[in-house]
Coordinates of C-alpha atoms (C1' of nucleotides) in Angstrom, one line a residue:
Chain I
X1 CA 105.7 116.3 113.5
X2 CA 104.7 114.7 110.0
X3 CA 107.1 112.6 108.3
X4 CA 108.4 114.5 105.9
X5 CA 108.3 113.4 102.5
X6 CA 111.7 112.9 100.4
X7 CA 112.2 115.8 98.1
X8 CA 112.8 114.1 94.2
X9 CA 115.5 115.0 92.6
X10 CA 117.8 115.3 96.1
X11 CA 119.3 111.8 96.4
X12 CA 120.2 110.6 99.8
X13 CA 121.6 107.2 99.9
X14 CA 121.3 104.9 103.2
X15 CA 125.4 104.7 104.7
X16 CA 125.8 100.8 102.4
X17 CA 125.2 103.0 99.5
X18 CA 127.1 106.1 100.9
X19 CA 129.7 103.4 101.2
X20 CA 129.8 102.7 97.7
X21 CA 130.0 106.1 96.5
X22 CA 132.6 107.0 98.9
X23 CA 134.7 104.4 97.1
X24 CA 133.8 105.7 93.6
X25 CA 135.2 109.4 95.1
X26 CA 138.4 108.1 96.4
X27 CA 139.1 105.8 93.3
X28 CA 138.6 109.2 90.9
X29 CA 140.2 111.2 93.2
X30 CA 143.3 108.6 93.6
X31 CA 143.3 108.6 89.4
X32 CA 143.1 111.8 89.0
X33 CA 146.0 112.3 92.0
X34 CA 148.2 109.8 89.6
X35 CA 147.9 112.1 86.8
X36 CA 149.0 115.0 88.4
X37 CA 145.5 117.0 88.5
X38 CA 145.1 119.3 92.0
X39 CA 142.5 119.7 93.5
X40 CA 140.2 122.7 94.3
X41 CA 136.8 124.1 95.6
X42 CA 135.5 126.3 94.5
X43 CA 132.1 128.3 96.5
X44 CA 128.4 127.2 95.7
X45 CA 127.1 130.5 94.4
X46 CA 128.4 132.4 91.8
X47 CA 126.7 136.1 90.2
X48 CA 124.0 135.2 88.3
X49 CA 125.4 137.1 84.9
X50 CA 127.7 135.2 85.1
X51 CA 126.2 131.8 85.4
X52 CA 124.3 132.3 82.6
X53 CA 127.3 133.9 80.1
X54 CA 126.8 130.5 78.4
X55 CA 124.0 131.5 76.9
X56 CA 121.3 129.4 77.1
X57 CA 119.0 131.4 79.4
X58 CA 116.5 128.7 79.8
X59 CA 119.2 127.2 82.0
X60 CA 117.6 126.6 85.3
X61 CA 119.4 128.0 88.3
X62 CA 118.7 128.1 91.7
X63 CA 118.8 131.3 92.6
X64 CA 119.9 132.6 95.9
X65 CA 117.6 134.8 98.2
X66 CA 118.0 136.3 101.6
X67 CA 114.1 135.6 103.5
X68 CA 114.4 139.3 105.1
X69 CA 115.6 141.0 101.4
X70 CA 112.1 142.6 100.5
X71 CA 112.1 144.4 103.8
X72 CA 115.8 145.5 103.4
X73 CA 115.5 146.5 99.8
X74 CA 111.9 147.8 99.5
X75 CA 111.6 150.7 101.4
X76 CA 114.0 152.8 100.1
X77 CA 116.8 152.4 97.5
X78 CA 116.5 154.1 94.1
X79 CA 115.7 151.8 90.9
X80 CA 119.5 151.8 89.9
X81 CA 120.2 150.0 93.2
X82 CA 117.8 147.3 93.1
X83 CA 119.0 146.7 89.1
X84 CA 122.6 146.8 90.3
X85 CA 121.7 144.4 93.2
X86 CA 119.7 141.9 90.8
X87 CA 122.7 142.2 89.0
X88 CA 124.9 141.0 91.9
X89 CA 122.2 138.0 93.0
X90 CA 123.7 134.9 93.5
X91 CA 122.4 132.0 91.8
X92 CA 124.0 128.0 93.0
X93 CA 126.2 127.1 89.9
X94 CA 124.7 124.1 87.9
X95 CA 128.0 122.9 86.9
X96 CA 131.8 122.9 87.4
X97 CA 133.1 124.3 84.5
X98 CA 131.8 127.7 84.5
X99 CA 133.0 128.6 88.3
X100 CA 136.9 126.7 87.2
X101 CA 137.0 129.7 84.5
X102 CA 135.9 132.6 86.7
X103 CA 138.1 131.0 89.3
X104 CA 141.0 130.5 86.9
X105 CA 140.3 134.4 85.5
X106 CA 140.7 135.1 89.4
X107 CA 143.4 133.1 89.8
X108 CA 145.9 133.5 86.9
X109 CA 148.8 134.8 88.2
X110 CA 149.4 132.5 91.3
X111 CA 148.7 129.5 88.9
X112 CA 150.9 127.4 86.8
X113 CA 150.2 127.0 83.5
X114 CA 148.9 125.0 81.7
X115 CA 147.0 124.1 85.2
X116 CA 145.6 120.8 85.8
X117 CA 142.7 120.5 88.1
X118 CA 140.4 118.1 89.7
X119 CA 136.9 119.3 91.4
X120 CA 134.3 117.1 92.9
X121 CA 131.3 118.8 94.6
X122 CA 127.5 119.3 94.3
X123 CA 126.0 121.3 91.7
X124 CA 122.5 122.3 91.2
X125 CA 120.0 122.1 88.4
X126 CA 116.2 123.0 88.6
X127 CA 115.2 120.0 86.1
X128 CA 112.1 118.0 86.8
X129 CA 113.9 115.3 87.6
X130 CA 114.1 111.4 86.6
X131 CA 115.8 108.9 87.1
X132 CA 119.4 109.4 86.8
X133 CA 118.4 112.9 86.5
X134 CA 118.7 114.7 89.6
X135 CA 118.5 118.7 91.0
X136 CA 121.2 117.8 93.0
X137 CA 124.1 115.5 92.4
X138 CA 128.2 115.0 92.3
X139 CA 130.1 115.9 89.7
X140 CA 133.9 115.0 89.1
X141 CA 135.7 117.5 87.3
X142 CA 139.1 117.2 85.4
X143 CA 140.2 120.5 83.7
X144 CA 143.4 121.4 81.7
X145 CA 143.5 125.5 81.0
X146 CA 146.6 126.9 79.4
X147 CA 147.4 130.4 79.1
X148 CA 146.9 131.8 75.8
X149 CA 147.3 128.3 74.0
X150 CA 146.5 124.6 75.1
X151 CA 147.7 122.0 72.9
X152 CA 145.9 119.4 71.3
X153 CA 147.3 116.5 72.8
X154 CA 145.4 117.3 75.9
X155 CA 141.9 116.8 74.2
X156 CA 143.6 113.2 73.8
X157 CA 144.9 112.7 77.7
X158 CA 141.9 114.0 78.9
X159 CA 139.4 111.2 77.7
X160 CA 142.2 108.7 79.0
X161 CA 142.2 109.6 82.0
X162 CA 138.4 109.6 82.4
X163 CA 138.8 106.1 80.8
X164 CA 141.3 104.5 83.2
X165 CA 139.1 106.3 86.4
X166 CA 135.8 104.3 85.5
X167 CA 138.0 101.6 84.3
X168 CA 139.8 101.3 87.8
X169 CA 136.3 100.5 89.0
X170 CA 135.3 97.8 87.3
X171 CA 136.5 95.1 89.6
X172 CA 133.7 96.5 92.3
X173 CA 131.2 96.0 89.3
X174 CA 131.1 99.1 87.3
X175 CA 129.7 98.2 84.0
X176 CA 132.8 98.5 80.7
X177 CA 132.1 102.1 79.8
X178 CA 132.5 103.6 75.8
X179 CA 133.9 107.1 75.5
X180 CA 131.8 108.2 72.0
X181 CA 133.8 111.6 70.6
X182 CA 133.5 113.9 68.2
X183 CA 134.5 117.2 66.9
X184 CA 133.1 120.5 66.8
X185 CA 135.0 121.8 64.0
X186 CA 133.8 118.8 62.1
X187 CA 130.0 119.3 62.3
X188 CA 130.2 123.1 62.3
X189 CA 133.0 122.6 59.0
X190 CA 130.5 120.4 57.4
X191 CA 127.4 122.4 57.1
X192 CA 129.0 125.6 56.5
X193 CA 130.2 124.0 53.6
X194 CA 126.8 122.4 53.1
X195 CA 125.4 126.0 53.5
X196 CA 124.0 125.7 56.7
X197 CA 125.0 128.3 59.3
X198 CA 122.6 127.9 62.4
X199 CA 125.4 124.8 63.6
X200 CA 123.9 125.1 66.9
X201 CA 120.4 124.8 65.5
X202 CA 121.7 121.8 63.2
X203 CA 123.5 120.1 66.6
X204 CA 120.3 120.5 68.3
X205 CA 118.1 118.8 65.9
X206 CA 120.9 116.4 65.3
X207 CA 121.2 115.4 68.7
X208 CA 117.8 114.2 68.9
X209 CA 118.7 111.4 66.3
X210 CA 118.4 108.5 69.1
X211 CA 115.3 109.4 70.4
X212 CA 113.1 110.9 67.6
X213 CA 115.1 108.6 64.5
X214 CA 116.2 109.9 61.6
X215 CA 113.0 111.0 59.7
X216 CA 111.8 113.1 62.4
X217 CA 115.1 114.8 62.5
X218 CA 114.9 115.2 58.5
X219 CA 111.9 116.9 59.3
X220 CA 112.4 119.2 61.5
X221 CA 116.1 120.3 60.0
X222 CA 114.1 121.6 56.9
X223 CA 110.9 122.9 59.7
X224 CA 113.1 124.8 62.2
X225 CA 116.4 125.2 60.8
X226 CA 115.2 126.0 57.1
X227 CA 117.2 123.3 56.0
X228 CA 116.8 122.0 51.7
X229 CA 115.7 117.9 52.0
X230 CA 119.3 117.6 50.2
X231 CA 121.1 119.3 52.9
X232 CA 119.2 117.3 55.9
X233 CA 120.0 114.0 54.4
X234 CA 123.9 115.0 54.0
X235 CA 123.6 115.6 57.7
X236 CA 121.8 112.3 58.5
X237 CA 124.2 111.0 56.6
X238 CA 126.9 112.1 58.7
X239 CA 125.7 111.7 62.1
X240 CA 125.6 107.8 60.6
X241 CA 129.2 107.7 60.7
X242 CA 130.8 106.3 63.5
X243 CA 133.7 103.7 64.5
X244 CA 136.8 103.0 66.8
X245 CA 139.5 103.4 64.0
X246 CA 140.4 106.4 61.4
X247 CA 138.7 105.1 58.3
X248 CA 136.1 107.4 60.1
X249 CA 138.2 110.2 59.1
X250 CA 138.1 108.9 55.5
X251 CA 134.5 108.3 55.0
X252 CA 133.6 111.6 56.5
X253 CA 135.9 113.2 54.0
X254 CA 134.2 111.1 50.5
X255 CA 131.3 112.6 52.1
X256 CA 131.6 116.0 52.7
X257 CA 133.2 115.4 48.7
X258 CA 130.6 114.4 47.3
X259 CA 128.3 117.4 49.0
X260 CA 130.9 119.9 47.8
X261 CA 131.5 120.8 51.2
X262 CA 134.9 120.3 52.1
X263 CA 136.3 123.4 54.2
X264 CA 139.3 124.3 55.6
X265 CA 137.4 123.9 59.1
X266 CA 136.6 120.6 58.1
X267 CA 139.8 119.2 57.3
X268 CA 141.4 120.5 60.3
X269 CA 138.5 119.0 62.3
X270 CA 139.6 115.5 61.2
X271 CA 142.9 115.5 61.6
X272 CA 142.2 116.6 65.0
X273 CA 139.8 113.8 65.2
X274 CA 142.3 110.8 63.6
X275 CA 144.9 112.1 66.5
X276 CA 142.5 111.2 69.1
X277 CA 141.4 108.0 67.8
X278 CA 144.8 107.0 66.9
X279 CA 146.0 107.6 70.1
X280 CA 143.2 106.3 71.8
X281 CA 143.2 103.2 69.8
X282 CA 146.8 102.5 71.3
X283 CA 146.9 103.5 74.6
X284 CA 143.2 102.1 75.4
X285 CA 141.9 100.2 72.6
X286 CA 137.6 99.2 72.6
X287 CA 137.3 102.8 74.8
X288 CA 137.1 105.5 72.6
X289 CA 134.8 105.6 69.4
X290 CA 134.3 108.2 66.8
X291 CA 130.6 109.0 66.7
X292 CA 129.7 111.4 64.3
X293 CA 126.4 112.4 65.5
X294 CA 127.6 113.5 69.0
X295 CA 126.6 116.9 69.4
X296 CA 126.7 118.7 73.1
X297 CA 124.4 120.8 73.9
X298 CA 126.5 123.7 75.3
X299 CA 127.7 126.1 72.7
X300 CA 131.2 126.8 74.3
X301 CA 132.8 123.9 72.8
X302 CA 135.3 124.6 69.9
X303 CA 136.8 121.2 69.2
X304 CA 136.5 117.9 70.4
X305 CA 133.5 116.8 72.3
X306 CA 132.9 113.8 74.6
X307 CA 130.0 111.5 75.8
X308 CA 130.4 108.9 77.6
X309 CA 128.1 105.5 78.3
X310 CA 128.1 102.9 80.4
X311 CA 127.6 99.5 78.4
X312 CA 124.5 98.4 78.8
X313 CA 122.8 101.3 80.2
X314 CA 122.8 103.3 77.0
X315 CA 119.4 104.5 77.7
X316 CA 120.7 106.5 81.1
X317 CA 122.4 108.6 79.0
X318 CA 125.9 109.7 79.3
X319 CA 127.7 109.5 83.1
X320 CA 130.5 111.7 81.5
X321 CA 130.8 114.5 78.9
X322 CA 133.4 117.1 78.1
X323 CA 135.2 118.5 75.3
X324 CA 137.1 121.5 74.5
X325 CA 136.4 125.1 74.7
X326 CA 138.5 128.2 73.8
X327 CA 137.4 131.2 75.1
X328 CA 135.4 130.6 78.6
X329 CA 137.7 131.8 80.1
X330 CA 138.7 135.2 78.9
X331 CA 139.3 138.7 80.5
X332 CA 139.7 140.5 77.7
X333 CA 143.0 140.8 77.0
X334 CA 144.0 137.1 78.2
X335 CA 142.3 133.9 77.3
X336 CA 142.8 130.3 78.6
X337 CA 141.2 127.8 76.4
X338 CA 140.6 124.7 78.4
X339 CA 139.5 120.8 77.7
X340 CA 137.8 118.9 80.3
X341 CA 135.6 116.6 81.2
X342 CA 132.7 115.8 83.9
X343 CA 131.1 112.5 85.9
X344 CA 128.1 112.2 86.7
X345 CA 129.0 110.8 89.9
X346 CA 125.3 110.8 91.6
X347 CA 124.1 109.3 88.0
X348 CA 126.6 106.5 88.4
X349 CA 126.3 105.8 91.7
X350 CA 122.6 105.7 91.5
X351 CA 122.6 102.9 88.3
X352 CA 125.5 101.0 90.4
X353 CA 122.6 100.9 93.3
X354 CA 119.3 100.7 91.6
X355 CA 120.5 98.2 89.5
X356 CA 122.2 95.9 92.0
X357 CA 125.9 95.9 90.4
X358 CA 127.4 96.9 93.5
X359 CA 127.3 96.7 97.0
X360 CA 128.9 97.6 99.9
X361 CA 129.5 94.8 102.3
X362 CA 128.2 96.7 105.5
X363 CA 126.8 100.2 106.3
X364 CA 128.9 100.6 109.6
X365 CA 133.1 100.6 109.4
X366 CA 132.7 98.7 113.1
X367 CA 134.4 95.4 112.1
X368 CA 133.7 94.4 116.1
X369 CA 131.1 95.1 118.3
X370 CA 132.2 94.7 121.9
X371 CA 128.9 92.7 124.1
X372 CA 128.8 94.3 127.7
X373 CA 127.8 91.7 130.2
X374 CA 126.1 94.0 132.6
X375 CA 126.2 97.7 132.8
X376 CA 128.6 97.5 136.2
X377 CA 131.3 95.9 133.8
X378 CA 130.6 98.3 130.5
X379 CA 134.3 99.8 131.3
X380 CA 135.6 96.5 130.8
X381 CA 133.8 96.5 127.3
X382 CA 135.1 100.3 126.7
X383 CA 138.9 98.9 127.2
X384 CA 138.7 96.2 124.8
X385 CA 137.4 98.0 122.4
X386 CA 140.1 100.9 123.0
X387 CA 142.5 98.5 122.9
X388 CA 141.1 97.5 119.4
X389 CA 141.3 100.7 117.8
X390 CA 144.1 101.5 118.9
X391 CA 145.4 99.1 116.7
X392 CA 143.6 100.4 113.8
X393 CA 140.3 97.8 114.6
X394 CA 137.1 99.8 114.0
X395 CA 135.4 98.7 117.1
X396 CA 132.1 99.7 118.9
X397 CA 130.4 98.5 122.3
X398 CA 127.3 97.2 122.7
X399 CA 124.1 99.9 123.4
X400 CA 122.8 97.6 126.6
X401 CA 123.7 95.0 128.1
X402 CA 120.7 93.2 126.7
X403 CA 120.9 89.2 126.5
X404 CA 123.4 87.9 124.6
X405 CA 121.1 86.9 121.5
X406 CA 120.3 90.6 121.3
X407 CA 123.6 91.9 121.2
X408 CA 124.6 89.7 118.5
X409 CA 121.2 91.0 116.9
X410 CA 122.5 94.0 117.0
X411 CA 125.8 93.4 115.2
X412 CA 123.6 91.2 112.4
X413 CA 121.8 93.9 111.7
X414 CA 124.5 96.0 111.1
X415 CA 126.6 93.8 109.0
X416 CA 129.1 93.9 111.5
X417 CA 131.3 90.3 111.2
X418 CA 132.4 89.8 114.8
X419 CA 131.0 90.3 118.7
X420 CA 133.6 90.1 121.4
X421 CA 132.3 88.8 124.4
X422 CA 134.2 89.9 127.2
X423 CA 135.6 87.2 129.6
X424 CA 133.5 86.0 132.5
X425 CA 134.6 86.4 136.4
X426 CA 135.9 83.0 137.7
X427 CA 133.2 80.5 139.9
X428 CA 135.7 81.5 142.9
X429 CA 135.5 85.0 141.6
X430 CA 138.8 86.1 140.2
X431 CA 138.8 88.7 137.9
X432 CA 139.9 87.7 134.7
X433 CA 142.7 89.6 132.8
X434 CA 140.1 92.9 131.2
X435 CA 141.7 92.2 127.6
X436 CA 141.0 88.9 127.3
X437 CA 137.4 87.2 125.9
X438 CA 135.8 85.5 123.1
X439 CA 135.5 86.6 119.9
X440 CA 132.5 84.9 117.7
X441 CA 132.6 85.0 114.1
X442 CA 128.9 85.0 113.6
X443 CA 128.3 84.3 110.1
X444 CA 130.2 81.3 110.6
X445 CA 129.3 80.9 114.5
X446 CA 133.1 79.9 115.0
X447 CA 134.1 81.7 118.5
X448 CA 137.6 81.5 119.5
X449 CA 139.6 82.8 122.6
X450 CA 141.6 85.9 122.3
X451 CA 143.1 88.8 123.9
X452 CA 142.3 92.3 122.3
X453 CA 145.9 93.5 122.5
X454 CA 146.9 91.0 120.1
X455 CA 144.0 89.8 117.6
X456 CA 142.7 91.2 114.6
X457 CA 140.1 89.7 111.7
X458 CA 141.0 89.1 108.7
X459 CA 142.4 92.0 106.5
X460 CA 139.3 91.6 104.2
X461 CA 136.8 92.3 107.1
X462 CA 138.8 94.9 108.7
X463 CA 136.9 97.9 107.1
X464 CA 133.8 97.7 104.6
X465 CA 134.7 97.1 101.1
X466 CA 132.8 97.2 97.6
X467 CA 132.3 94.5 95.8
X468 CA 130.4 93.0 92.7
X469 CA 126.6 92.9 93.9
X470 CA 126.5 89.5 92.3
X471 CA 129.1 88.0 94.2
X472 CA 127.8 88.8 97.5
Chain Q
rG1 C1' 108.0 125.2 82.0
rU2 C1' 104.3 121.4 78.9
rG3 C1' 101.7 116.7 78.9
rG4 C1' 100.3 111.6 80.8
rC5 C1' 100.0 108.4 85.1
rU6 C1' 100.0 107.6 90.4
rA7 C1' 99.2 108.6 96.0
rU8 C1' 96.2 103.0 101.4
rA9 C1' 100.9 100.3 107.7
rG10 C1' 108.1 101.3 108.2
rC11 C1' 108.6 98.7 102.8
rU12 C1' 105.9 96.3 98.5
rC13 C1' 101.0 96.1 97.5
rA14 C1' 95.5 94.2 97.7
rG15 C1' 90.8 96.5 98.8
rU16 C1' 84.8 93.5 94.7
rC17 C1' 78.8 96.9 93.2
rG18 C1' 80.2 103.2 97.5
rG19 C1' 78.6 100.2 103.6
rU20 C1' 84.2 104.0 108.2
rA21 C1' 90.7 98.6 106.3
rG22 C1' 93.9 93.7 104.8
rA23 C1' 98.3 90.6 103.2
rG24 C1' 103.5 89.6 102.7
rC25 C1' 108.0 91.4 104.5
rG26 C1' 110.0 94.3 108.5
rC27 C1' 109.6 95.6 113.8
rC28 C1' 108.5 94.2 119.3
rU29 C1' 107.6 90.2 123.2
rG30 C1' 107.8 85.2 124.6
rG31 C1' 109.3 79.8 123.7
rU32 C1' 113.9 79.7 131.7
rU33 C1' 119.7 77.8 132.7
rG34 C1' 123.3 85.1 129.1
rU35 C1' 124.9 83.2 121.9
rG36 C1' 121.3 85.9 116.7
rG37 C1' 119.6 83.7 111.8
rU38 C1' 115.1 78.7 111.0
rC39 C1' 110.4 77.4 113.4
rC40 C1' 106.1 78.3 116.7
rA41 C1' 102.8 81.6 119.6
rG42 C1' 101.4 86.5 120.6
rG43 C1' 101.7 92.0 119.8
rA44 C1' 102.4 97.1 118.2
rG45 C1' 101.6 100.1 114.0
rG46 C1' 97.0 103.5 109.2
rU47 C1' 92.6 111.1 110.0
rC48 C1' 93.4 105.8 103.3
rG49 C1' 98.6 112.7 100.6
rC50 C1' 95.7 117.4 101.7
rC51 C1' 91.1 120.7 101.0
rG52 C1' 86.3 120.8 99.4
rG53 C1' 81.8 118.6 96.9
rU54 C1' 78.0 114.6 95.8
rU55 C1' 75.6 110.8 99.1
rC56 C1' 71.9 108.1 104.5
rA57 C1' 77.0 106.4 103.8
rA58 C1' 83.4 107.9 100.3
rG59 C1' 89.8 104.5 100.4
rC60 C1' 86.4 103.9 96.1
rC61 C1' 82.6 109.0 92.6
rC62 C1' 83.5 114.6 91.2
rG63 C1' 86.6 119.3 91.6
rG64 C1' 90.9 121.5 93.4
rU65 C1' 95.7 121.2 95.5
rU66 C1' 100.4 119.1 96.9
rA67 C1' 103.9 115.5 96.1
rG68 C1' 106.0 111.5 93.3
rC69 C1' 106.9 108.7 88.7
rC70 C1' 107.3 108.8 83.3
rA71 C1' 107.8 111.5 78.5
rC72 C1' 109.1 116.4 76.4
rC73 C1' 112.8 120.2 77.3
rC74 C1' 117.6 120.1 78.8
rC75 C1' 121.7 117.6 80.4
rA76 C1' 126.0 114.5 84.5

RNA sequence: GUGGCUAUAGCUCAGUCGGUAGAGCGCCUGGUUGUGGUCCAGGAGGUCGCCGGUUCAAGCCCGGUUAGCCACCCCA
């Protein structure tokens, strides 16, 4: 059979790499844990109405198809039932948010509000993919949903907690991150009052403001969104605005002044917006910075909004976005606004690898590998290395008893740290105790005696760990 | 979905004016007395993405197709 060629946009990392985002995952998981979010799953496939309830139809799902439906459906079966059963087709969800709120409408009376969640699984996208762009990837989810109400003060946890996650990986590398945030009621505050009512047309344009600069986005305010030159510059001249302190707050106000456009949307908006950055400012100063021209593309988000960068990697774009939304989740009668944010976990991971800021200091979790001196004696090699892990000694015997040199090949190649060589039968031939050997250190080539019952290596090469790429 | 670029050994790539393939790395074997890495010697491995066309002759030129990369779009 061919080789088959890798499929872009479906990462698959070698097991050093899987090592290293197998740390990432547990150190989110562990933050997330310490803030009291629980964890759930929720399916892969959810209706496809639903799915696409956030409007943008473009949105490309993966739809889900049965290889034997035509013949099923075909035949017989009136129009109504194949419209109902499009209606029912299943399409992979493309994010996490979406399937929390059906699952939360689902859910409401066995849950606790206001519910705190974490969710870390695949998602699917049908992008043409990049890099750090991906079809399918990890996200990692934190949610708050109240019932009815959700107080503000979330929309300032929320960001703090994504903060101290990526910041508990820095010591394996992870790049300082900046959590840029904004406010919906802002932006959409501002141009009402400026006259302009398509926000989300105005967001979209405005959003391409790092790309395109700030005369193309002049220009195609006043081409698309029918915007006056007078009112495109006011909006430039907003998205300029940014900082870490609440004199933000200040200037956007003299601005929206001297426009004539201060609303009571607007005003709300930025004393929403100094809370955050006051609070952020204290509890994790440098992280979090007003940027006025933050704009999200998703049009379910009623206050603030989140993007988040890792320092020097601007151009990757953002490894974790968010913000707040009131009515996702809604039956009707109940609703249960929500705030949350998402990590790009297969972004990251793939920036921490491509780039070389992390590594993982082996592929294999054997921290021994047991030689077998000929295949009559492997049991004696099986029993060491039981008695290993049953000490907690990830340990793993030889594939042949091949020379010595080749065995300790073996182990190189692997990363593994140590080779036990099993002890030899006396010239008279006694049989020496089966626990005892030599274990060879063999990046240092020191090789001591010892007896697997009692020794262990160092703590640090016990399992595989994740360090700074450049220290290695 | 739109546009640009690319496709040769496991990997990274070279291949002149069209004359049926090369390097480095990696891999395997050996350099006796059971201990790797360096060094030396040898070796395996390629329908040049796929289909068709032009030509005496195509890795090279032309058309198509598939896949990948980049930009747009969108977004983690």
């Amino acid at each position: 059979m061919a080789r088959p060629t890798p499929l872009s946009g479906f990462p698959e990392w070698l097991p050093d790499g899987r090592v290293v985002e197998q740390h990432v995952l547990d150190t989110l998981r562990r933050t997330f844990e310490l803030h009291g979010f629980a964890g759930i799953e929720t399916r892969a496939v959810e209706p496809l109405d639903q799915l696409l309830r956030k409007g943008e139809t473009s949105k490309e799902v993966y739809v889900l198809r049965r290889l034997q439906e035509e013949q099923d459906g075909d035949a017989e079966g009136s129009r109504a039932d194949r419209a109902a059963a499009a209606e029912k087709q299943l399409g992979l969800h493309f994010d996490l948010t979406v399937p929390f709120a059906r699952y939360v409408l689902e859910n409401a009376g066995r849950l606790a509000f206001p519910f705190k969640r974490y969710q870390i699984q695949k998602v699917w996208r049908g992008e043409r993919p990049q890099d750090g762009r991906f079809r399918e990837f990890v996200q990692a989810d934190i949610d708050v949903v109240g019932a009815g109400e959700l107080p503000y003060h979330y929309e300032v946890e929320l960001p703090l907690v994504m903060a101290e996650a990526l910041g508990a990986l820095r010591d394996v590398g992870v790049p300082e991150v900046r959590i840029l945030v904004n406010n919906r009621k802002v932006a959409e505050g501002f141009y009402r009052g400026l006259g302009l009512d398509d926000v989300e047309g105005v967001l979209r344009q405005v959003d391409k403001l790092d790309k395109i600069g700030p005369d193309a986005v002049a220009e195609l305010l006043q081409a698309e969104q029918g915007a006056a030159p007078e009112q495109a510059k006011a909006c430039l001249e907003l998205a300029a605005i940014s900082g870490a302190d609440t004199t933000v707050v200040d200037r956007v106000r003299a601005l929206a002044a001297s426009y004539d456009a201060v609303t009571e949307l607007l005003e709300t908006g930025l004393g929403e917006l100094a809370a955050l950055i006051e609070a952020a400012a204290r509890r994790a100063p440098g992280v979090v910075v007003a940027d006025l021209k933050i704009a999200r593309g998703l049009d379910y988000y009623t206050g603030s909004v989140y993007e988040t960068v890792l320092v020097g990697h601007e151009q990757l774009g953002s490894i974790c976005s968010g913000g707040r939304y009131d009515t996702l989740a809604s039956d009707g009668k109940n609703t249960y606004p929500g705030v949350g944010l998402s990590i790009g976990v297969s972004r990251l991971v793939s920036r921490l690898l491509s780039a070389g800021l992390v590594a993982a200091t082996r592929g294999v979790p054997t921290a021994v590998l047991v030689a077998v001196t000929d295949e009559a004696h492997r049991d004696r090699s099986d029993a060491v290395a039981a008695a290993l892990r049953a000490r907690g000694v990830p340990a793993d015997v030889a594939p042949s008893a091949a020379k010595f040199g080749k065995q300790i090949k073996v182990a190189d190649r692997r990363g593994i740290p140590f080779v036990w060589f099993p002890a030899q039968p006396g010239e008279d031939g006694t049989e020496p105790a089966v626990l005892s050997g030599e274990v060879k250190d063999i990046r240092s080539g020191e090789q001591v005696d010892a007896d697997a019952a009692t020794w262990e290596p160092p703590a640090e090469d016990l399992f595989p760990r994740v360090v700074p790429a450049a220290a290695e």
